[in-house]
Amino acid sequence: MHELGIANSVLTAVRTEMRRHPGAIPLKVGVRVGELAGVNPDALEFSFLSIISGTPWERLKLDIQTKTREHRCSSCRATFPVIDYRVACPLCGSSQTECVSGDELEVAYLELEES
Amino acid sequence: MTRITLETKVLSENDRIAADLRARFRQHGVLCLNFISSPGAGKTLLLERTLAGFAPTDRVAVLTGDIQTDNDATRLARAGFPVRQITTGGTCHLDARMIDRALADWRLEDLDLLLIENVGNLVCPASYDLGEAAKIVVLSVTEGEDKPLKYPTTFFKSSLLVLNKIDLLPYVPFQLEAAKENARRVHPDMEMVEVSCTSGEGMDTWRDWLSRRRKAAQSTAA
């Protein structure tokens, strides 16, 4: 249950960004969570709502975008979705592939109302 | 309404400290290993047996994380090497800042191996880079052989799988080959060793792996 700490880090990122926009009102923060990030989106949402409840951030919405896993083949350079953990290239069969998506844990954007 | 693109890592602060630790470990030729497993898989005993195999002059230290108690540090300190307990007080994983703080008064130039025993948990520790050269996941045969499929992130991110308690194989339904196949499904080129910390079986293979990595760390030291 480390989603509480993750939620806190998201809020810290929002606070840091809001210092650059004095008087603005934060509306929504977008977070990208890859399937390999080890973060449960429901637990993250629950944690986020818990920490902003009763605070000036209470109306801030959390938009969680989940990302599925994609690998790129080191031989033929094809990018393909990893389904059921199969990381070998479905086109050329090479097992030398690298993760290009699916391990994200990022604050993607912040929407705010400028004063 | 204005949308500002941020594209920052949620754990950027942890990653920054971890990158700094990794640079310091490399500079001093310290091999840092991060041991992850579920509670009771045998991380502490594996470390105890590993420490027992070192000469007193070996430059080894251990950080051990637990939510409560310093029992593990007491057990590990018997080997005579520096050991420090990190008590997280409820947090289910170690993070880079805890490592940085725990190392504050240790001289990295006096070490060439740092073993970090994470909090027993197969989920959260995978998200926190500690600056280690490799993660090692310990899976014991009293668990399910489908653990690699249930916790793919940890198994994908770990360089080595230590299959522990193999002396118990005759008494448990654990299918060793199925467990290894499951690990290979999530991590095709994963290295694996099979050990029993109580009978000592397989410990030479584990020690060989460790000494190869130590030599590699020292040869790449800045």
Short mmCIF file of C-alpha atoms in Angstrom, two decimals:
data_model
loop_
_atom_site.label_atom_id
_atom_site.label_comp_id
_atom_site.label_asym_id
_atom_site.label_seq_id
_atom_site.Cartn_x
_atom_site.Cartn_y
_atom_site.Cartn_z
CA MET A 1 0.00 0.00 0.00
CA HIS A 2 2.55 2.60 -1.12
CA GLU A 3 -0.09 4.45 -3.16
CA LEU A 4 -0.52 6.92 -0.29
CA GLY A 5 3.10 7.98 -0.73
CA ILE A 6 2.61 8.14 -4.51
CA ALA A 7 -0.50 10.30 -4.03
CA ASN A 8 1.48 12.60 -1.78
CA SER A 9 4.23 12.91 -4.41
CA VAL A 10 1.60 13.83 -7.02
CA LEU A 11 0.23 16.54 -4.74
CA THR A 12 3.77 17.81 -4.12
CA ALA A 13 4.28 18.10 -7.89
CA VAL A 14 1.03 20.09 -8.13
CA ARG A 15 2.05 22.40 -5.27
CA THR A 16 5.44 23.01 -6.90
CA GLU A 17 3.84 23.87 -10.24
CA MET A 18 1.18 26.10 -8.63
CA ARG A 19 3.90 28.31 -7.12
CA ARG A 20 4.60 29.44 -10.68
CA HIS A 21 0.96 30.47 -11.18
CA PRO A 22 0.05 32.76 -8.28
CA GLY A 23 -3.70 33.20 -7.89
CA ALA A 24 -4.60 30.39 -10.29
CA ILE A 25 -6.94 27.57 -9.26
CA PRO A 26 -5.83 23.99 -9.96
CA LEU A 27 -8.61 21.93 -11.57
CA LYS A 28 -7.23 18.59 -12.63
CA VAL A 29 -3.96 16.70 -12.52
CA GLY A 30 -3.20 13.94 -15.02
CA VAL A 31 -1.13 10.97 -13.90
CA ARG A 32 0.16 8.24 -16.19
CA VAL A 33 0.43 4.78 -14.61
CA GLY A 34 2.02 1.93 -16.54
CA GLU A 35 1.00 -1.65 -15.86
CA LEU A 36 4.57 -2.37 -14.72
CA ALA A 37 4.68 0.59 -12.33
CA GLY A 38 3.43 -1.52 -9.45
CA VAL A 39 0.74 1.01 -8.64
CA ASN A 40 -2.91 0.13 -8.30
CA PRO A 41 -5.02 2.92 -9.93
CA ASP A 42 -7.99 2.41 -7.59
CA ALA A 43 -5.77 2.56 -4.50
CA LEU A 44 -4.06 5.66 -5.90
CA GLU A 45 -7.40 7.39 -6.46
CA PHE A 46 -8.61 6.44 -2.99
CA SER A 47 -5.36 7.70 -1.43
CA PHE A 48 -5.47 10.93 -3.39
CA LEU A 49 -9.08 11.66 -2.37
CA SER A 50 -8.16 10.90 1.25
CA ILE A 51 -5.25 13.33 1.40
CA ILE A 52 -7.03 16.24 -0.30
CA SER A 53 -10.29 15.84 1.62
CA GLY A 54 -10.89 18.84 3.90
CA THR A 55 -7.94 20.75 2.44
CA PRO A 56 -7.77 23.70 0.00
CA TRP A 57 -6.99 21.09 -2.70
CA GLU A 58 -10.31 19.34 -2.16
CA ARG A 59 -11.74 20.18 -5.60
CA LEU A 60 -8.69 19.00 -7.51
CA LYS A 61 -9.59 16.15 -9.87
CA LEU A 62 -7.25 13.24 -10.53
CA ASP A 63 -7.15 11.84 -14.06
CA ILE A 64 -5.37 8.47 -14.09
CA GLN A 65 -4.29 7.28 -17.54
CA THR A 66 -3.25 3.64 -17.49
CA LYS A 67 -0.63 2.54 -20.01
CA THR A 68 -0.26 -0.97 -21.33
CA ARG A 69 3.12 -2.51 -21.89
CA GLU A 70 4.90 -2.12 -25.22
CA HIS A 71 8.31 -3.38 -26.22
CA ARG A 72 10.56 -2.50 -29.15
CA CYS A 73 12.54 -5.20 -30.93
CA SER A 74 16.28 -4.56 -30.98
CA SER A 75 16.63 -6.49 -34.27
CA CYS A 76 13.76 -5.37 -36.53
CA ARG A 77 12.84 -2.22 -34.52
CA ALA A 78 9.14 -3.12 -34.51
CA THR A 79 7.09 -1.92 -31.54
CA PHE A 80 4.48 -4.35 -30.26
CA PRO A 81 2.11 -4.76 -27.28
CA VAL A 82 3.21 -7.26 -24.65
CA ILE A 83 0.28 -9.55 -23.99
CA ASP A 84 0.42 -12.23 -21.30
CA TYR A 85 4.09 -11.38 -20.59
CA ARG A 86 5.28 -12.47 -24.05
CA VAL A 87 8.23 -10.17 -24.64
CA ALA A 88 9.76 -11.89 -27.70
CA CYS A 89 9.19 -10.03 -30.98
CA PRO A 90 6.06 -11.41 -32.71
CA LEU A 91 7.42 -10.36 -36.14
CA CYS A 92 10.98 -11.66 -36.22
CA GLY A 93 11.07 -13.81 -33.10
CA SER A 94 14.01 -12.03 -31.45
CA SER A 95 14.08 -12.19 -27.66
CA GLN A 96 16.16 -8.99 -27.51
CA THR A 97 13.43 -6.43 -26.89
CA GLU A 98 13.23 -3.40 -24.63
CA CYS A 99 10.37 -1.86 -22.71
CA VAL A 100 9.27 1.42 -24.32
CA SER A 101 5.97 1.86 -22.51
CA GLY A 102 4.22 0.42 -19.50
CA ASP A 103 6.60 1.35 -16.69
CA GLU A 104 5.50 5.00 -16.49
CA LEU A 105 4.68 6.69 -13.22
CA GLU A 106 4.46 10.29 -14.31
CA VAL A 107 2.58 13.48 -13.70
CA ALA A 108 1.47 14.19 -17.27
CA TYR A 109 -0.32 17.52 -16.98
CA LEU A 110 -2.02 20.05 -14.76
CA GLU A 111 -5.16 21.95 -15.72
CA LEU A 112 -5.75 25.24 -14.00
CA GLU A 113 -7.95 28.31 -14.13
CA GLU A 114 -5.76 31.39 -14.49
CA SER A 115 -6.88 34.35 -12.41
CA MET B 1 -8.74 26.88 -18.55
CA THR B 2 -5.05 26.23 -19.17
CA ARG B 3 -3.42 22.83 -19.49
CA ILE B 4 0.25 22.69 -18.55
CA THR B 5 2.26 19.71 -19.72
CA LEU B 6 4.48 18.50 -16.89
CA GLU B 7 5.85 15.08 -17.90
CA THR B 8 7.68 14.68 -14.61
CA LYS B 9 8.27 11.39 -12.87
CA VAL B 10 6.13 11.03 -9.75
CA LEU B 11 9.12 9.62 -7.90
CA SER B 12 11.60 12.09 -9.38
CA GLU B 13 12.94 13.01 -5.94
CA ASN B 14 13.59 9.35 -5.10
CA ASP B 15 15.15 8.77 -8.53
CA ARG B 16 17.43 11.79 -8.10
CA ILE B 17 18.76 10.50 -4.76
CA ALA B 18 19.08 6.96 -6.18
CA ALA B 19 21.09 8.24 -9.16
CA ASP B 20 23.39 10.07 -6.76
CA LEU B 21 23.83 6.92 -4.64
CA ARG B 22 24.52 4.83 -7.77
CA ALA B 23 27.22 7.28 -8.88
CA ARG B 24 28.83 7.15 -5.43
CA PHE B 25 28.74 3.33 -5.35
CA ARG B 26 30.34 3.20 -8.80
CA GLN B 27 32.98 5.75 -7.87
CA HIS B 28 34.06 3.64 -4.88
CA GLY B 29 33.65 0.26 -6.59
CA VAL B 30 30.87 -0.80 -4.19
CA LEU B 31 28.49 -3.49 -5.45
CA CYS B 32 25.06 -2.67 -4.01
CA LEU B 33 22.37 -5.37 -4.10
CA ASN B 34 18.71 -4.93 -3.16
CA PHE B 35 17.05 -8.12 -1.82
CA ILE B 36 13.28 -8.32 -2.28
CA SER B 37 10.84 -11.07 -1.29
CA SER B 38 7.58 -11.71 0.46
CA PRO B 39 7.81 -11.96 4.28
CA GLY B 40 9.33 -15.24 5.38
CA ALA B 41 10.98 -16.24 2.09
CA GLY B 42 14.35 -16.35 3.86
CA LYS B 43 16.12 -13.10 3.00
CA THR B 44 17.67 -12.71 6.44
CA LEU B 45 18.93 -16.30 6.66
CA LEU B 46 20.34 -16.05 3.11
CA LEU B 47 22.23 -12.94 4.19
CA GLU B 48 23.38 -14.58 7.45
CA ARG B 49 24.75 -17.59 5.54
CA THR B 50 26.31 -15.31 2.93
CA LEU B 51 28.06 -13.21 5.58
CA ALA B 52 29.28 -16.37 7.31
CA GLY B 53 31.13 -17.29 4.11
CA PHE B 54 33.19 -14.09 4.03
CA ALA B 55 36.62 -13.57 5.55
CA PRO B 56 36.73 -11.06 8.43
CA THR B 57 38.75 -8.78 6.18
CA ASP B 58 36.01 -8.67 3.53
CA ARG B 59 34.68 -5.17 3.07
CA VAL B 60 30.98 -5.90 3.45
CA ALA B 61 28.09 -4.06 5.11
CA VAL B 62 24.35 -4.65 5.43
CA LEU B 63 21.31 -2.41 5.66
CA THR B 64 18.16 -4.22 6.71
CA GLY B 65 14.68 -2.77 6.50
CA ASP B 66 11.69 -3.71 8.61
CA ILE B 67 8.47 -2.02 9.57
CA GLN B 68 9.20 -2.68 13.26
CA THR B 69 11.92 -4.26 15.46
CA ASP B 70 15.68 -4.51 15.03
CA ASN B 71 15.63 -8.33 15.28
CA ASP B 72 17.14 -8.79 11.82
CA ALA B 73 20.03 -6.43 12.51
CA THR B 74 20.76 -8.32 15.75
CA ARG B 75 20.84 -11.62 13.83
CA LEU B 76 23.01 -10.23 11.03
CA ALA B 77 25.45 -8.39 13.31
CA ARG B 78 26.66 -11.72 14.75
CA ALA B 79 28.80 -12.16 11.63
CA GLY B 80 30.90 -9.18 12.73
CA PHE B 81 30.30 -6.93 9.71
CA PRO B 82 28.72 -3.47 9.97
CA VAL B 83 24.92 -3.80 10.02
CA ARG B 84 22.34 -1.08 10.37
CA GLN B 85 18.61 -1.52 10.83
CA ILE B 86 16.26 0.82 9.00
CA THR B 87 12.95 0.77 10.84
CA THR B 88 10.39 2.27 8.50
CA GLY B 89 7.68 2.68 11.14
CA GLY B 90 4.87 1.47 8.89
CA THR B 91 6.19 2.16 5.42
CA CYS B 92 6.10 -1.03 3.34
CA HIS B 93 9.32 -0.45 1.37
CA LEU B 94 12.72 1.24 1.57
CA ASP B 95 13.30 4.40 -0.46
CA ALA B 96 16.49 6.06 -1.63
CA ARG B 97 16.40 8.76 1.06
CA MET B 98 16.38 6.10 3.82
CA ILE B 99 19.48 4.51 2.26
CA ASP B 100 21.19 7.88 1.91
CA ARG B 101 20.52 8.69 5.57
CA ALA B 102 21.57 5.24 6.81
CA LEU B 103 24.89 5.54 4.96
CA ALA B 104 25.60 9.06 6.23
CA ASP B 105 28.47 8.16 8.58
CA TRP B 106 29.74 5.09 6.71
CA ARG B 107 32.74 5.54 4.45
CA LEU B 108 32.04 3.98 1.06
CA GLU B 109 35.78 3.82 0.41
CA ASP B 110 35.90 1.19 3.18
CA LEU B 111 33.37 -1.08 1.40
CA ASP B 112 33.09 -3.11 -1.74
CA LEU B 113 29.79 -4.87 -1.07
CA LEU B 114 26.60 -3.38 0.34
CA LEU B 115 23.68 -5.76 0.85
CA ILE B 116 20.27 -4.15 1.35
CA GLU B 117 17.48 -6.31 2.73
CA ASN B 118 14.22 -4.62 1.74
CA VAL B 119 10.98 -4.82 3.73
CA GLY B 120 9.23 -8.16 3.08
CA ASN B 121 6.85 -7.23 0.26
CA LEU B 122 6.74 -8.22 -3.42
CA VAL B 123 4.86 -5.14 -4.61
CA CYS B 124 6.00 -1.73 -3.38
CA PRO B 125 9.80 -2.15 -3.25
CA ALA B 126 9.79 -2.60 -7.04
CA SER B 127 8.79 1.06 -7.50
CA TYR B 128 11.69 2.51 -5.50
CA ASP B 129 15.16 2.62 -7.00
CA LEU B 130 17.73 2.49 -4.18
CA GLY B 131 20.75 3.07 -6.42
CA GLU B 132 21.49 -0.67 -6.44
CA ALA B 133 23.43 -2.44 -9.20
CA ALA B 134 20.88 -5.26 -9.17
CA LYS B 135 17.66 -6.33 -7.50
CA ILE B 136 17.56 -9.93 -6.29
CA VAL B 137 14.20 -11.59 -5.68
CA VAL B 138 14.02 -14.49 -3.23
CA LEU B 139 11.19 -17.01 -3.70
CA SER B 140 10.87 -19.95 -1.34
CA VAL B 141 9.34 -23.31 -2.23
CA THR B 142 6.75 -22.98 0.53
CA GLU B 143 5.10 -20.26 -1.56
CA GLY B 144 3.16 -20.66 -4.81
CA GLU B 145 5.06 -21.29 -8.03
CA ASP B 146 2.84 -18.68 -9.71
CA LYS B 147 4.32 -15.80 -7.69
CA PRO B 148 6.28 -14.51 -10.74
CA LEU B 149 2.96 -14.15 -12.60
CA LYS B 150 1.22 -12.52 -9.64
CA TYR B 151 4.02 -10.01 -9.03
CA PRO B 152 5.49 -9.57 -12.53
CA THR B 153 6.98 -6.12 -11.90
CA THR B 154 9.33 -7.35 -9.17
CA PHE B 155 10.37 -10.42 -11.16
CA PHE B 156 10.83 -8.38 -14.35
CA LYS B 157 13.01 -5.82 -12.60
CA SER B 158 15.16 -8.34 -10.68
CA SER B 159 18.37 -9.64 -12.25
CA LEU B 160 18.54 -12.81 -10.19
CA LEU B 161 15.94 -15.20 -8.80
CA VAL B 162 17.05 -17.09 -5.69
CA LEU B 163 14.83 -20.15 -5.25
CA ASN B 164 15.19 -20.81 -1.53
CA LYS B 165 14.39 -23.67 0.87
CA ILE B 166 14.91 -26.36 -1.79
CA ASP B 167 15.58 -28.88 1.00
CA LEU B 168 11.81 -28.77 1.57
CA LEU B 169 10.90 -29.77 -2.01
CA PRO B 170 10.10 -33.42 -1.07
CA TYR B 171 7.50 -32.21 1.46
CA VAL B 172 5.67 -29.46 -0.45
CA PRO B 173 3.67 -29.47 -3.71
CA PHE B 174 5.88 -26.72 -5.21
CA GLN B 175 6.75 -27.41 -8.87
CA LEU B 176 10.28 -26.07 -9.29
CA GLU B 177 10.32 -26.23 -13.09
CA ALA B 178 6.92 -24.50 -13.31
CA ALA B 179 8.20 -21.70 -11.04
CA LYS B 180 11.26 -21.22 -13.24
CA GLU B 181 9.11 -21.28 -16.38
CA ASN B 182 6.80 -18.63 -14.85
CA ALA B 183 9.83 -16.48 -14.01
CA ARG B 184 11.11 -16.85 -17.58
CA ARG B 185 7.71 -15.82 -18.92
CA VAL B 186 7.94 -12.43 -17.22
CA HIS B 187 11.73 -12.14 -17.58
CA PRO B 188 13.17 -14.37 -20.34
CA ASP B 189 16.88 -13.92 -19.53
CA MET B 190 16.51 -13.97 -15.75
CA GLU B 191 19.39 -15.64 -13.92
CA MET B 192 18.39 -18.23 -11.31
CA VAL B 193 20.03 -20.10 -8.47
CA GLU B 194 18.50 -22.80 -6.27
CA VAL B 195 19.62 -22.83 -2.66
CA SER B 196 18.88 -24.16 0.76
CA CYS B 197 20.21 -21.93 3.50
CA THR B 198 19.68 -24.69 6.07
CA SER B 199 21.40 -27.60 4.23
CA GLY B 200 23.85 -25.37 2.32
CA GLU B 201 22.89 -26.93 -1.02
CA GLY B 202 23.40 -24.56 -3.94
CA MET B 203 25.14 -21.92 -1.82
CA ASP B 204 28.35 -22.28 -3.88
CA THR B 205 26.45 -21.36 -7.05
CA TRP B 206 25.05 -18.28 -5.30
CA ARG B 207 28.50 -17.31 -3.99
CA ASP B 208 29.94 -17.70 -7.51
CA TRP B 209 27.29 -15.33 -8.87
CA LEU B 210 28.09 -12.87 -6.10
CA SER B 211 31.85 -12.95 -6.63
CA ARG B 212 31.44 -12.47 -10.41
CA ARG B 213 29.36 -9.38 -9.77
CA ARG B 214 31.82 -8.08 -7.17
CA LYS B 215 34.73 -8.43 -9.58
CA ALA B 216 32.75 -6.68 -12.32
CA ALA B 217 31.87 -3.81 -9.94
CA GLN B 218 35.49 -3.33 -8.94
CA SER B 219 36.78 -3.40 -12.50
CA THR B 220 34.35 -0.67 -13.55
CA ALA B 221 35.07 1.56 -10.52
CA ALA B 222 36.03 5.06 -11.49
#
